[in-house]
PDB file of C-alpha atoms in Angstrom:
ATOM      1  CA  UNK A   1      32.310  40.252  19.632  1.00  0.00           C
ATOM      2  CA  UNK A   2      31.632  37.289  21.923  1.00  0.00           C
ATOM      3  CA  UNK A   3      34.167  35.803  24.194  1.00  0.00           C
ATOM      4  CA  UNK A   4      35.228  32.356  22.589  1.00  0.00           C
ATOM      5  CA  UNK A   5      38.015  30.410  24.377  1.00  0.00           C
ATOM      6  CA  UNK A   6      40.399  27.898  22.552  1.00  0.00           C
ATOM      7  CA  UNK A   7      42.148  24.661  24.107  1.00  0.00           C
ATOM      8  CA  UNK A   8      45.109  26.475  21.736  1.00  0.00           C
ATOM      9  CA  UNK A   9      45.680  23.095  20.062  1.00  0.00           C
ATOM     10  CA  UNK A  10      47.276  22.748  16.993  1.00  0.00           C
ATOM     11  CA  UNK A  11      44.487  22.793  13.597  1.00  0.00           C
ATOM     12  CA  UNK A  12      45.533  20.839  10.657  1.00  0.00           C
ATOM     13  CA  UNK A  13      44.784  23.964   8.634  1.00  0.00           C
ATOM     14  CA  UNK A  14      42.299  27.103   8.345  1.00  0.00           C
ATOM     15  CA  UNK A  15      39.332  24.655   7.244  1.00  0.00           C
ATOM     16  CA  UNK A  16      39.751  22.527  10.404  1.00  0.00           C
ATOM     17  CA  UNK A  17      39.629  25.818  12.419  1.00  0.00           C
ATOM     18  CA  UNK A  18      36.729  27.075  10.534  1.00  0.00           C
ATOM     19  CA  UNK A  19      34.675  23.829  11.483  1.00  0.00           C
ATOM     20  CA  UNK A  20      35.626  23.728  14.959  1.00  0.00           C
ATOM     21  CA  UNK A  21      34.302  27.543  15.029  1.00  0.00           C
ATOM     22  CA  UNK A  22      31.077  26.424  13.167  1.00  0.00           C
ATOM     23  CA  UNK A  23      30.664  23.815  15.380  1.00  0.00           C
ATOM     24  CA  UNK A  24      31.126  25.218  18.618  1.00  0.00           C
ATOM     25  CA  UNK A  25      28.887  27.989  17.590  1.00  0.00           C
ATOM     26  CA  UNK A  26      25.881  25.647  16.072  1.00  0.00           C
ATOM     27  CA  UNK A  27      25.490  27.246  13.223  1.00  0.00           C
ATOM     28  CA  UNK A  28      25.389  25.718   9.382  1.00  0.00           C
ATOM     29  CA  UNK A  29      27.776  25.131   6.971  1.00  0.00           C
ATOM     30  CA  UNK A  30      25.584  26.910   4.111  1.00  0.00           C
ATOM     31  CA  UNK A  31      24.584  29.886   6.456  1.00  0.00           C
ATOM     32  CA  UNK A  32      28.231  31.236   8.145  1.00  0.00           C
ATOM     33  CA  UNK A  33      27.856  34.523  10.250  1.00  0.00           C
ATOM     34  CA  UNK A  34      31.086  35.488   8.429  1.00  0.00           C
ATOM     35  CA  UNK A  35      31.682  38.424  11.113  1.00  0.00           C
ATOM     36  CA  UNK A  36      31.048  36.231  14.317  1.00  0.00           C
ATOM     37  CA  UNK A  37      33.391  33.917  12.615  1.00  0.00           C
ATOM     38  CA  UNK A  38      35.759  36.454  11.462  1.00  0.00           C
ATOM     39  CA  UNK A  39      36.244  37.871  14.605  1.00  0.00           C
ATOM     40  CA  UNK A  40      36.651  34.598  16.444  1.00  0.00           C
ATOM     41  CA  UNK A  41      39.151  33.185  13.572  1.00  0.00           C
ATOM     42  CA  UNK A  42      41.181  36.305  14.037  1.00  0.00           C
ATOM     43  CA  UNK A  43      40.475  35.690  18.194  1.00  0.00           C
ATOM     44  CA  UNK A  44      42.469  32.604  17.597  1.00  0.00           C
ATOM     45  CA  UNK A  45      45.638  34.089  15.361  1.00  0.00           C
ATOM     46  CA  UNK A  46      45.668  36.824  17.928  1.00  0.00           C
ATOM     47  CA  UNK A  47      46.155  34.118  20.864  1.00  0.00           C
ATOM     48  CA  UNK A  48      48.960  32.028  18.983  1.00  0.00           C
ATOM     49  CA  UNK A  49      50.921  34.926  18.224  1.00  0.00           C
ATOM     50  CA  UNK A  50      51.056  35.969  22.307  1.00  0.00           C
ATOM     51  CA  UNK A  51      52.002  32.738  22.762  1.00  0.00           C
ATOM     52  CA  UNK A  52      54.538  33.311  20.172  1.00  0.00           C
ATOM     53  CA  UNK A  53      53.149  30.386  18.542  1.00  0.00           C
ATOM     54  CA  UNK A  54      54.010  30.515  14.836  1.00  0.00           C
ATOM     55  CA  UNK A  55      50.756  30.947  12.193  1.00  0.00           C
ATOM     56  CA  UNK A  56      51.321  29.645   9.082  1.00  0.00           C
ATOM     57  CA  UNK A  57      50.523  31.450   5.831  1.00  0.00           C
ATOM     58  CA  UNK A  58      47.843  29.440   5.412  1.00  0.00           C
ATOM     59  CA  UNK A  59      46.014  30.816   8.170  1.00  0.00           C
ATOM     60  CA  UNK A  60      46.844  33.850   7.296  1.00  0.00           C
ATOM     61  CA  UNK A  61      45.262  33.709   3.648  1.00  0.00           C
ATOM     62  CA  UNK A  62      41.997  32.574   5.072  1.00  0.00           C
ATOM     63  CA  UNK A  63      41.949  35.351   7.801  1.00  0.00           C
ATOM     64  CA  UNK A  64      41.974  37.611   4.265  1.00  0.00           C
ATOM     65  CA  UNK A  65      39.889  35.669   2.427  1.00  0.00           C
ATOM     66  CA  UNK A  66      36.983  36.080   5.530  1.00  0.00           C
ATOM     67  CA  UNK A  67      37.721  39.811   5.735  1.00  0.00           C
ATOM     68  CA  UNK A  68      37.161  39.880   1.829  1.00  0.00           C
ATOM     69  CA  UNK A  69      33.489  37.639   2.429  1.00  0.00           C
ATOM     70  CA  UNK A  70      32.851  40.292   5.173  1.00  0.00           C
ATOM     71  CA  UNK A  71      33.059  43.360   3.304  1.00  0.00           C
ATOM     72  CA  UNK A  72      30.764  41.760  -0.035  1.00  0.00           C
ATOM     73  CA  UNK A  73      28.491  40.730   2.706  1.00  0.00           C
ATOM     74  CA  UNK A  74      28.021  44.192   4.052  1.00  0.00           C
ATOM     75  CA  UNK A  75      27.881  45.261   0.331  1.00  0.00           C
ATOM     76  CA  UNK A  76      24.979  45.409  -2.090  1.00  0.00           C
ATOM     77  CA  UNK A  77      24.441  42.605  -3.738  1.00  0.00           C
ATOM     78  CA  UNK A  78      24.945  43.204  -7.994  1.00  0.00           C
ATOM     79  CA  UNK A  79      21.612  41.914  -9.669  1.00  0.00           C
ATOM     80  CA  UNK A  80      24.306  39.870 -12.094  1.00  0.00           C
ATOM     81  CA  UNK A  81      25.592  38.561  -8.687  1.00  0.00           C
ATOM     82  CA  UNK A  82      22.534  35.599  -7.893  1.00  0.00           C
ATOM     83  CA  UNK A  83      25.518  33.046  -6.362  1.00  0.00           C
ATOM     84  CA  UNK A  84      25.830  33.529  -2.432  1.00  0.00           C
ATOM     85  CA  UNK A  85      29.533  34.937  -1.602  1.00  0.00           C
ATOM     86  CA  UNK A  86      30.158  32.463   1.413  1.00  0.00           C
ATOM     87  CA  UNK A  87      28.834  29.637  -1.173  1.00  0.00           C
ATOM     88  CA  UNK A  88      32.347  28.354  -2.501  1.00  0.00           C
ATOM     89  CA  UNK A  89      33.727  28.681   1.133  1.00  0.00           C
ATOM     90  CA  UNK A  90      30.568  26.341   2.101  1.00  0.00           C
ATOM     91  CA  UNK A  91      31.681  23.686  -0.351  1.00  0.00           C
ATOM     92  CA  UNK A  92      35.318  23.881   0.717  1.00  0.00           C
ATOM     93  CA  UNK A  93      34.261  22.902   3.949  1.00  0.00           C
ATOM     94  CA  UNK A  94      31.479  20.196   3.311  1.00  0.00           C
ATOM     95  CA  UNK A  95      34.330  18.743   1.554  1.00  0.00           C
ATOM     96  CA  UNK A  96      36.582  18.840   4.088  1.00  0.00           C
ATOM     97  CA  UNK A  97      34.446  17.566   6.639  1.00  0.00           C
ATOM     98  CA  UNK A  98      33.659  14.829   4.865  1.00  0.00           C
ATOM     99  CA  UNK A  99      36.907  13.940   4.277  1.00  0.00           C
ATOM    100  CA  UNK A 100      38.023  14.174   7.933  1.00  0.00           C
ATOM    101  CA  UNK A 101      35.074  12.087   8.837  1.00  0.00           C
ATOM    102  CA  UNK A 102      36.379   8.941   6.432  1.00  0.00           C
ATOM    103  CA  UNK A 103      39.871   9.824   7.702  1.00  0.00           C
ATOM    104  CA  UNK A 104      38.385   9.494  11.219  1.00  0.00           C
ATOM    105  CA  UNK A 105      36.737   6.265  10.343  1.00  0.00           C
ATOM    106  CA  UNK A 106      39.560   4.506   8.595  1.00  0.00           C
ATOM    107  CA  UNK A 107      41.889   5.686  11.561  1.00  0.00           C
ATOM    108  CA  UNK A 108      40.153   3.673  13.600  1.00  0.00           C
ATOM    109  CA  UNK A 109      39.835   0.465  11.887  1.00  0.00           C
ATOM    110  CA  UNK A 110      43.284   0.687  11.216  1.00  0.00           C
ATOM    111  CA  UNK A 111      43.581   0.545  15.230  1.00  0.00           C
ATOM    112  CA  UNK A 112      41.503  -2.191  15.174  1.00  0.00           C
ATOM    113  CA  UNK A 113      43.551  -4.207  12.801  1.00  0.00           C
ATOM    114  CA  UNK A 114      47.049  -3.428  14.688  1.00  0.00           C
ATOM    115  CA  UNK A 115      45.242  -5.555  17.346  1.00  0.00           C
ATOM    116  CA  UNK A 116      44.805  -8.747  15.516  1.00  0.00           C
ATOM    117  CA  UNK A 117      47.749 -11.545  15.181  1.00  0.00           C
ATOM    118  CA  UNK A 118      47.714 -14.168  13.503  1.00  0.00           C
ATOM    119  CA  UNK A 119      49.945 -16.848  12.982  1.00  0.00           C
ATOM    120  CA  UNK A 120      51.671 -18.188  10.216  1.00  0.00           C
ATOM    121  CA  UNK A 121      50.996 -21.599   7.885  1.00  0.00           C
ATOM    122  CA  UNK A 122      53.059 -24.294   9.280  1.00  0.00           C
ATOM    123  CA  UNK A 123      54.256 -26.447   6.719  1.00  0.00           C
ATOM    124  CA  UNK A 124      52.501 -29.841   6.836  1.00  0.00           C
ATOM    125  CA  UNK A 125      54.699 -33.370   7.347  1.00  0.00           C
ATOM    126  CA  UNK A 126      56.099 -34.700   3.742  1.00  0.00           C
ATOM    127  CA  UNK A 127      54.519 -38.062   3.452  1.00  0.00           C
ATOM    128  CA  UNK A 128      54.539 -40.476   0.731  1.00  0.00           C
ATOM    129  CA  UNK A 129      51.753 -42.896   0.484  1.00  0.00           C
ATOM    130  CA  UNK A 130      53.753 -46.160   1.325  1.00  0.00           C
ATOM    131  CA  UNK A 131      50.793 -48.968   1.109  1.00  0.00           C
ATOM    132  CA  UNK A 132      51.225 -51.448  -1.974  1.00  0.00           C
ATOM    133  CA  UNK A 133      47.663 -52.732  -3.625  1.00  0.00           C
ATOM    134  CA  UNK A 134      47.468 -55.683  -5.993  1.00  0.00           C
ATOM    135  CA  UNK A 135      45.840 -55.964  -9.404  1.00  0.00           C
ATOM    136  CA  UNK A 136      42.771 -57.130  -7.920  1.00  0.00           C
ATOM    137  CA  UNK A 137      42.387 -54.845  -4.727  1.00  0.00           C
ATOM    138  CA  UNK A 138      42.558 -52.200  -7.438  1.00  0.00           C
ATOM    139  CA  UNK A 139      39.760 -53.543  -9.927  1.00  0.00           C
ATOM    140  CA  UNK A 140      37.531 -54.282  -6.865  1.00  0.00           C
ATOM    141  CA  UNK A 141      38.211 -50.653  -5.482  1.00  0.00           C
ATOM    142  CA  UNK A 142      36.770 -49.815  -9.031  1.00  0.00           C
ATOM    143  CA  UNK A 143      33.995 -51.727  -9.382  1.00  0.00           C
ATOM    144  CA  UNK A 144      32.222 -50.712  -5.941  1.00  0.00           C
ATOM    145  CA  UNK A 145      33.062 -47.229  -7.127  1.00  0.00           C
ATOM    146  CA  UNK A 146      30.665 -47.933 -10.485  1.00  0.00           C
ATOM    147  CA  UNK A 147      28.161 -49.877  -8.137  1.00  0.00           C
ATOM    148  CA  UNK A 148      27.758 -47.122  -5.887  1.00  0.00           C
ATOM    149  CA  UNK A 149      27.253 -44.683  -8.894  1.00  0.00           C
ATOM    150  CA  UNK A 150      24.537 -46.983 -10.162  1.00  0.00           C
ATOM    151  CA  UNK A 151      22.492 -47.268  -7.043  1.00  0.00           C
ATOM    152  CA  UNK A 152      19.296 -46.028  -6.369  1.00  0.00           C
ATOM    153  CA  UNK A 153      18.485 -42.826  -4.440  1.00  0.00           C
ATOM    154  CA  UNK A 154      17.633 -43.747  -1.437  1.00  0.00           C
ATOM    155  CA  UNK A 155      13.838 -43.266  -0.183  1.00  0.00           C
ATOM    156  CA  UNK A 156      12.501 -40.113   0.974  1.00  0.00           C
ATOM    157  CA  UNK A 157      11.639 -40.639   4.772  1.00  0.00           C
ATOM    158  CA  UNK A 158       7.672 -40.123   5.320  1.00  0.00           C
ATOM    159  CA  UNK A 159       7.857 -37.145   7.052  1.00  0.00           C
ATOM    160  CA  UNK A 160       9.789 -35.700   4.024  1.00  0.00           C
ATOM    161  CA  UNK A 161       7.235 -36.817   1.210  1.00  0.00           C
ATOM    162  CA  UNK A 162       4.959 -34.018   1.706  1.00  0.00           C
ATOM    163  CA  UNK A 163       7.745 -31.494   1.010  1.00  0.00           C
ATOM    164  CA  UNK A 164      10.356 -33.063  -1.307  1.00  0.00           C
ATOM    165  CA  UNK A 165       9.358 -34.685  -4.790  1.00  0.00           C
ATOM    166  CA  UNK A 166       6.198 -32.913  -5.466  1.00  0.00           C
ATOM    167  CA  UNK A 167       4.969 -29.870  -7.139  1.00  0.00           C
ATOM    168  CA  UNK A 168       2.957 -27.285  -5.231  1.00  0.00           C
ATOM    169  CA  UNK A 169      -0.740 -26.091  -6.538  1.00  0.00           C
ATOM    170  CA  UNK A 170      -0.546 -23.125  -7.665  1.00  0.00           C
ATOM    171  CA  UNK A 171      -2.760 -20.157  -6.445  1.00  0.00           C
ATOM    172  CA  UNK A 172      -4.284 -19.766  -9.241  1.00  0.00           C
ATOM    173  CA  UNK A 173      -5.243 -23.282  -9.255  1.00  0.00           C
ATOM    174  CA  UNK A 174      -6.320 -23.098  -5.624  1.00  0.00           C
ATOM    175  CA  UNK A 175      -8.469 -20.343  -6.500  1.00  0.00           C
ATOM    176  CA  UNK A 176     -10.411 -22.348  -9.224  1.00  0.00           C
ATOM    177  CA  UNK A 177     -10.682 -25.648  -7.143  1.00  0.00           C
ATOM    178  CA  UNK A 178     -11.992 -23.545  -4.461  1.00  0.00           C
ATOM    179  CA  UNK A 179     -14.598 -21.812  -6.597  1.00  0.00           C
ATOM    180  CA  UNK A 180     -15.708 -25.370  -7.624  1.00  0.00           C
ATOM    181  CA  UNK A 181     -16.203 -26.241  -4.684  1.00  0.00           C
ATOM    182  CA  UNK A 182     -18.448 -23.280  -3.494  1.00  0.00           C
ATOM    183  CA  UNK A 183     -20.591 -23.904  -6.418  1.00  0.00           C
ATOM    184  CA  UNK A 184     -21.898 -26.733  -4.758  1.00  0.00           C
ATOM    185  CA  UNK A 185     -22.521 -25.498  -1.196  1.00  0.00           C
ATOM    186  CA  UNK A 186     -21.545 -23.317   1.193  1.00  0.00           C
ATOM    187  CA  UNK A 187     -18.752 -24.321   3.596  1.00  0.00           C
ATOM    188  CA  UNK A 188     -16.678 -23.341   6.512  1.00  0.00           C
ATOM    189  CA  UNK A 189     -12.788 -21.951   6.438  1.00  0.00           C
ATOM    190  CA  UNK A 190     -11.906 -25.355   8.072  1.00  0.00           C
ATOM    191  CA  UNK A 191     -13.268 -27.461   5.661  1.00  0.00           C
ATOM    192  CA  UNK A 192     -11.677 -25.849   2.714  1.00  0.00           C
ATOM    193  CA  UNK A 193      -8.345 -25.659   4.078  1.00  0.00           C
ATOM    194  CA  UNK A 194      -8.998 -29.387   4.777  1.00  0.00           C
ATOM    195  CA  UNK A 195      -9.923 -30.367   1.427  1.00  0.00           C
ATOM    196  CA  UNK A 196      -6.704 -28.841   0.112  1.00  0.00           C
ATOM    197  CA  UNK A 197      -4.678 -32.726   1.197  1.00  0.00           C
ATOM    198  CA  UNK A 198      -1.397 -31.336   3.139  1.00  0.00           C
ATOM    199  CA  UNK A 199      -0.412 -28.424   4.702  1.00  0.00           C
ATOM    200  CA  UNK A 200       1.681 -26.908   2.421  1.00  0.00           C
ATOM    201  CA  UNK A 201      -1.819 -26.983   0.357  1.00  0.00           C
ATOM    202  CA  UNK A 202      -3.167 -25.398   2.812  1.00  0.00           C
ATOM    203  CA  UNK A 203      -0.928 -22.488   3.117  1.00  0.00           C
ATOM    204  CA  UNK A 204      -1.494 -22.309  -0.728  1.00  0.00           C
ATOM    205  CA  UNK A 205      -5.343 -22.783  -0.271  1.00  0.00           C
ATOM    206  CA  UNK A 206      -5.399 -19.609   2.259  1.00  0.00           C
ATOM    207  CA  UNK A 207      -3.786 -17.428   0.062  1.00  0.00           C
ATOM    208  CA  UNK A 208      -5.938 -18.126  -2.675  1.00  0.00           C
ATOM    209  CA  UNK A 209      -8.709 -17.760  -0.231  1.00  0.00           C
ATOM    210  CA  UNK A 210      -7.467 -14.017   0.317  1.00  0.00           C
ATOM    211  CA  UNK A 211      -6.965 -12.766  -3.451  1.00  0.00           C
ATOM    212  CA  UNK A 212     -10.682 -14.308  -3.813  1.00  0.00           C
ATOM    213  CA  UNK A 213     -11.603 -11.800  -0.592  1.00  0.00           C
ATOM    214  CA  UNK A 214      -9.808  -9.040  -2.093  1.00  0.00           C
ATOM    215  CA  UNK A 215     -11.364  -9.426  -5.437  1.00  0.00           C
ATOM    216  CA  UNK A 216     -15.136  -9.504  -3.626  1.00  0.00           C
ATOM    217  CA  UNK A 217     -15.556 -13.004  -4.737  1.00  0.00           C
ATOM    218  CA  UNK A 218     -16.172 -14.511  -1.956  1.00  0.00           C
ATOM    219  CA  UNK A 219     -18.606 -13.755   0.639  1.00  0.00           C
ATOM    220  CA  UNK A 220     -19.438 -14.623   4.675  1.00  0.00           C
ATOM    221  CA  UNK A 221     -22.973 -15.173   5.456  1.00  0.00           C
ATOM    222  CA  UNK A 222     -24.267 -14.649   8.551  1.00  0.00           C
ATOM    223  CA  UNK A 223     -23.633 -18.383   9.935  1.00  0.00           C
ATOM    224  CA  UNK A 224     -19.762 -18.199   8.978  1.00  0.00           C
ATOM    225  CA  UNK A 225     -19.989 -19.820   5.964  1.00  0.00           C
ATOM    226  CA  UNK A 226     -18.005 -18.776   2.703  1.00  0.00           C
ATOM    227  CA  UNK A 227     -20.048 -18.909  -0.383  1.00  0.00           C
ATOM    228  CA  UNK A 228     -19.876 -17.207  -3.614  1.00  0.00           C
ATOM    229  CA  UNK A 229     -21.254 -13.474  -4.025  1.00  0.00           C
ATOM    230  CA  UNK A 230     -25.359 -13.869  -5.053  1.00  0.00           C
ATOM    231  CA  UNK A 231     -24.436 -12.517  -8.312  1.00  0.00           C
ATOM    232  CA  UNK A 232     -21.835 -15.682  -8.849  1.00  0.00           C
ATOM    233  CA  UNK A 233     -23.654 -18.015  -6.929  1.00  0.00           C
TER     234      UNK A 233
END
């Protein structure tokens, strides 16, 4: 049995214990050395009691249930028997650890939030609205509300016309103009980029330019020109 030591604080309960013991020994969850852990589970019972520390029944129940694990591990295994004994104990404490870990978490935010103040709606000044308008004020109030309404939009600043009011070329399109284009002659990147207008055309242009690469429909020759494949040309 190996000498384990114990800061002899209170566990919430025999599967806190159990995962401390895990822990401590870096082992896994789905692979317990029930008798290391067994011996250091009782290890701990043994210390509380010589502190005359009282251990609950709960303890006590999982101290048995370990000593019962112990003895089917050291027992042959029934061919009926496929399930590993320590298996249910395994999910008790993945459960459990999971559960501590959330508890953990929302402990903390709850910290968090006892940190915050805020402070409370002050009620805003009862005012009445005390101004008197005549007949008239109010029809001409009225009017420039319906002239307003009826206005034109105003004009799209230059810099804006290239992006706002007008559609963009599709790839597909692109891909077609530029085709068209190689039919006639060869020509440089630069050029066909420049024939697209703008430069959101461009950006559209390139793209198309790529798919055409990827689908081997477009070639460089050795001067840098793009031209169509000899069997498209």
């Amino acid at each position: 049995m190996e000498d384990v030591s114990f800061k002899l604080e209170v566990f919430e309960g025999p599967l806190d214990l159990l995962l401390h013991l895990i822990s401590q020994n870096k082992v896994s969850i789905d692979d317990i050395p029930i008798s290391l852990i067994l011996d250091q589970y009782l290890a701990y019972l043994e210390a509380l009691s010589s502190l005359n520390m009282e251990v609950t029944s709960e303890f006590i129940v999982m101290a048995a249930q370990l000593i019962l694990l112990k003895s089917k591990m050291l027992l042959p295994v029934p061919e009926e028997e496929e399930e590993d004994p320590r298996a249910e104990l395994a999910r008790r404490l993945a459960e459990y650890k999971l559960i501590k870990g959330v508890s953990a978490e929302l402990a903390e935010k709850s910290r968090g939030v006892g940190l915050l103040f805020t402070k409370p709606p002050e009620p805003l000044p009862e005012q009445e609205y005390a101004y008197e308008h005549s007949p008239g004020e109010l029809r001409k109030a009225f009017e420039e509300l319906f002239d307003r309404e009826a206005a034109p939009a105003p004009e799209i600043p230059p810099v804006f016309r290239e992006l706002v009011g007008k559609e963009s070329e599709s790839i597909a399109a692109a891909a077609d103009r530029v085709l068209s284009l190689l039919k006639a002659a060869k020509m440089t990147l630069t050029d066909i980029l420049v024939s697209s207008g703008d430069r959101r055309g461009a950006v559209v242009t390139f793209i198309a330019l790529l798919e055409l690469c990827r689908e081997s429909k477009l070639e460089f020759d050795e001067d840098g020109l793009l031209g169509l494949p000899k069997e498209n040309a």
